[in-house]
Amino acid sequence: HKNSVGAAPPGIAAINAQGVTIHSLFQLPFGTYLPKEPAADGDHYNQQYNTPRSVVRNLNMTAAKRKVLIDMELLIIDEVSMLRADLLDAIDMMLRYVRKINTSFGGVQLLFIGDLHQLPPVVKSNEWNLLAQFYKSAYFFDALALQQDPPIYIELEKIYRQADDEFIHLLNNLRNNQVSAQDIALLDNY
């Protein structure tokens, strides 16, 4: 039994998980988060971005919200396929700052839940121009915070939401990009 908090990148997923959005929980501004100032010769002068310094400088967190973050032992992030690498690094920075513990995520354990074959993180091309200086991809697993302490991946294999074997086979073919003519015909019948 751990003191846990549930969150998700998009609002509807946060509601469905009976949690809050990541931006709300950590009082993060919207937009691109960079772990440090971009290179001086980069094309970033016309773009808005946040850094650890700017996030902390503009932080307006209530005592109750700080207490939630300080008391938290487990952070559950749902719909992780949509979580951007920079947002995960912003979470790491905020937990270290608020909890005053300079270890990964301020000592909080993280549980990522989601299907990486589903919706990808949303990144505009001008945002990627900035993020590419720091990240291999926009996906959460390329966050700098996970490079030293990578997560353990567990893939669930039993399907609970569907019982029709033919439909399950169709869904697996779709998610693996191996759709056959028979699958398309089956989809046309649904």
C-alpha positions as CSV (number, residue, x, y, z in Angstrom):
1,H,0.0,0.0,0.0
2,K,1.7,3.2,-1.2
3,N,0.6,6.8,-1.2
4,S,-0.1,7.0,-5.0
5,V,-1.4,9.6,-7.4
6,G,-2.8,8.9,-10.9
7,A,-2.2,11.3,-13.8
8,A,-2.3,11.3,-17.6
9,P,-1.2,13.6,-20.4
10,P,-4.6,14.2,-21.9
11,G,-7.5,15.5,-19.8
12,I,-10.0,12.8,-20.8
13,A,-7.5,10.0,-19.9
14,A,-6.9,11.7,-16.6
15,I,-10.7,11.8,-15.9
16,N,-11.1,8.1,-16.9
17,A,-8.2,7.1,-14.6
18,Q,-9.8,9.1,-11.8
19,G,-6.7,11.3,-11.7
20,V,-5.5,14.7,-12.9
21,T,-3.6,15.9,-15.8
22,I,0.2,16.0,-15.5
23,H,0.2,19.8,-16.2
24,S,-2.2,20.4,-13.4
25,L,-0.6,18.0,-10.9
26,F,2.9,19.6,-11.3
27,Q,1.8,23.1,-12.2
28,L,3.7,22.9,-15.5
29,P,3.2,25.5,-18.2
30,F,2.1,24.3,-21.6
31,G,4.7,24.2,-24.4
32,T,8.1,22.9,-24.9
33,Y,10.3,22.1,-21.9
34,L,14.1,22.0,-22.4
35,P,16.3,20.5,-19.8
36,K,18.7,23.5,-20.3
37,E,19.1,26.5,-22.5
38,P,19.4,25.6,-26.2
39,A,22.6,26.1,-28.1
40,A,23.3,29.8,-28.8
41,D,23.5,29.2,-32.6
42,G,20.2,27.4,-32.8
43,D,17.0,28.7,-34.5
44,H,15.1,29.2,-31.2
45,Y,14.8,32.9,-30.9
46,N,11.3,33.2,-32.2
47,Q,10.1,30.2,-30.2
48,Q,8.7,30.0,-26.7
49,Y,10.1,27.3,-24.4
50,N,10.5,26.6,-20.7
51,T,13.6,25.6,-18.8
52,P,14.0,24.5,-15.2
53,R,14.8,28.0,-14.3
54,S,11.7,29.6,-15.9
55,V,9.4,26.9,-14.6
56,V,10.6,27.3,-11.0
57,R,10.6,31.1,-11.3
58,N,7.0,31.1,-12.3
59,L,5.9,28.4,-10.0
60,N,2.8,29.2,-7.9
61,M,2.1,26.1,-6.0
62,T,-0.2,25.9,-3.0
63,A,1.0,24.3,0.2
64,A,-1.6,21.6,-0.3
65,K,-0.3,20.7,-3.7
66,R,3.3,20.7,-2.4
67,K,2.2,18.3,0.4
68,V,0.7,15.9,-2.2
69,L,4.0,15.8,-4.1
70,I,6.1,15.4,-0.9
71,D,3.9,12.6,0.4
72,M,3.6,10.8,-2.9
73,E,5.4,7.4,-3.1
74,L,4.0,6.2,-6.4
75,L,3.1,8.2,-9.5
76,I,0.9,6.3,-11.9
77,I,0.9,7.7,-15.5
78,D,-1.8,6.4,-17.8
79,E,-1.8,6.7,-21.6
80,V,2.0,6.8,-21.5
81,S,2.2,6.5,-25.3
82,M,1.1,10.2,-25.4
83,L,3.7,11.3,-22.8
84,R,6.5,13.4,-24.4
85,A,10.1,13.0,-23.3
86,D,10.4,16.6,-22.4
87,L,7.3,16.4,-20.2
88,L,8.7,13.4,-18.3
89,D,11.9,15.4,-17.7
90,A,9.8,18.3,-16.4
91,I,8.2,15.9,-14.0
92,D,11.6,14.7,-12.8
93,M,12.8,18.3,-12.3
94,M,9.6,19.3,-10.4
95,L,9.8,16.2,-8.1
96,R,13.5,16.8,-7.3
97,Y,12.8,20.5,-6.7
98,V,9.7,20.2,-4.5
99,R,10.8,17.1,-2.6
100,K,14.4,18.4,-2.2
101,I,15.7,15.0,-3.1
102,N,18.2,14.9,-5.9
103,T,17.6,11.4,-7.2
104,S,15.5,10.2,-10.1
105,F,12.0,11.7,-9.7
106,G,12.8,12.8,-6.2
107,G,12.6,9.2,-5.0
108,V,9.1,8.7,-6.3
109,Q,8.4,5.3,-8.0
110,L,6.7,5.6,-11.4
111,L,4.3,3.2,-13.0
112,F,3.7,3.8,-16.7
113,I,0.5,2.2,-18.2
114,G,-0.3,2.2,-21.8
115,D,-0.1,0.7,-25.2
116,L,2.8,2.1,-27.2
117,H,1.1,1.1,-30.4
118,Q,-1.6,3.6,-29.8
119,L,-1.5,7.4,-29.9
120,P,2.0,9.0,-30.2
121,P,3.0,12.2,-28.4
122,V,2.0,15.3,-30.2
123,V,4.9,17.4,-31.3
124,K,4.8,20.3,-33.7
125,S,7.6,20.6,-36.2
126,N,8.9,23.9,-34.6
127,E,8.9,22.2,-31.2
128,W,10.8,19.2,-32.6
129,N,13.5,21.6,-33.9
130,L,14.1,22.6,-30.3
131,L,13.7,19.1,-28.7
132,A,16.0,17.4,-31.3
133,Q,18.9,19.1,-29.6
134,F,18.3,17.0,-26.5
135,Y,16.2,13.9,-27.4
136,K,16.4,11.0,-29.8
137,S,12.6,11.0,-30.1
138,A,9.6,12.6,-28.5
139,Y,8.6,9.4,-26.8
140,F,8.7,9.2,-23.0
141,F,11.3,6.4,-23.1
142,D,13.9,8.8,-24.6
143,A,13.6,11.2,-21.7
144,L,16.9,12.1,-20.1
145,A,15.6,11.1,-16.7
146,L,15.2,7.5,-17.8
147,Q,18.7,7.1,-19.4
148,Q,20.4,6.4,-16.1
149,D,17.6,4.4,-14.5
150,P,15.6,2.7,-17.3
151,P,12.2,1.3,-16.6
152,I,11.3,-2.4,-16.4
153,Y,8.9,-3.3,-19.2
154,I,6.1,-5.7,-18.6
155,E,3.9,-6.7,-21.4
156,L,0.4,-8.0,-20.5
157,E,-0.6,-10.8,-22.9
158,K,-4.1,-11.7,-21.7
159,I,-6.9,-9.8,-23.4
160,Y,-9.8,-8.9,-21.1
161,R,-12.0,-6.5,-23.1
162,Q,-12.6,-8.8,-26.1
163,A,-13.9,-12.4,-26.2
164,D,-14.3,-12.9,-30.0
165,D,-11.1,-14.7,-31.2
166,E,-11.5,-13.5,-34.8
167,F,-11.9,-9.9,-33.7
168,I,-8.8,-10.2,-31.4
169,H,-6.8,-11.6,-34.3
170,L,-8.0,-8.6,-36.4
171,L,-7.0,-6.1,-33.7
172,N,-3.6,-7.6,-33.3
173,N,-3.0,-7.5,-37.1
174,L,-4.0,-3.8,-37.1
175,R,-1.6,-2.9,-34.2
176,N,1.2,-4.9,-35.9
177,N,0.6,-3.3,-39.3
178,Q,0.0,-6.7,-40.8
179,V,-3.6,-6.3,-42.2
180,S,-4.7,-8.9,-44.7
181,A,-7.5,-8.7,-47.3
182,Q,-9.5,-11.0,-45.1
183,D,-9.1,-8.5,-42.2
184,I,-10.3,-5.7,-44.4
185,A,-13.3,-7.7,-45.4
186,L,-14.1,-8.5,-41.8
187,L,-13.8,-4.7,-40.9
188,D,-16.3,-4.0,-43.7
189,N,-18.8,-6.3,-42.1
190,Y,-18.6,-4.5,-38.7
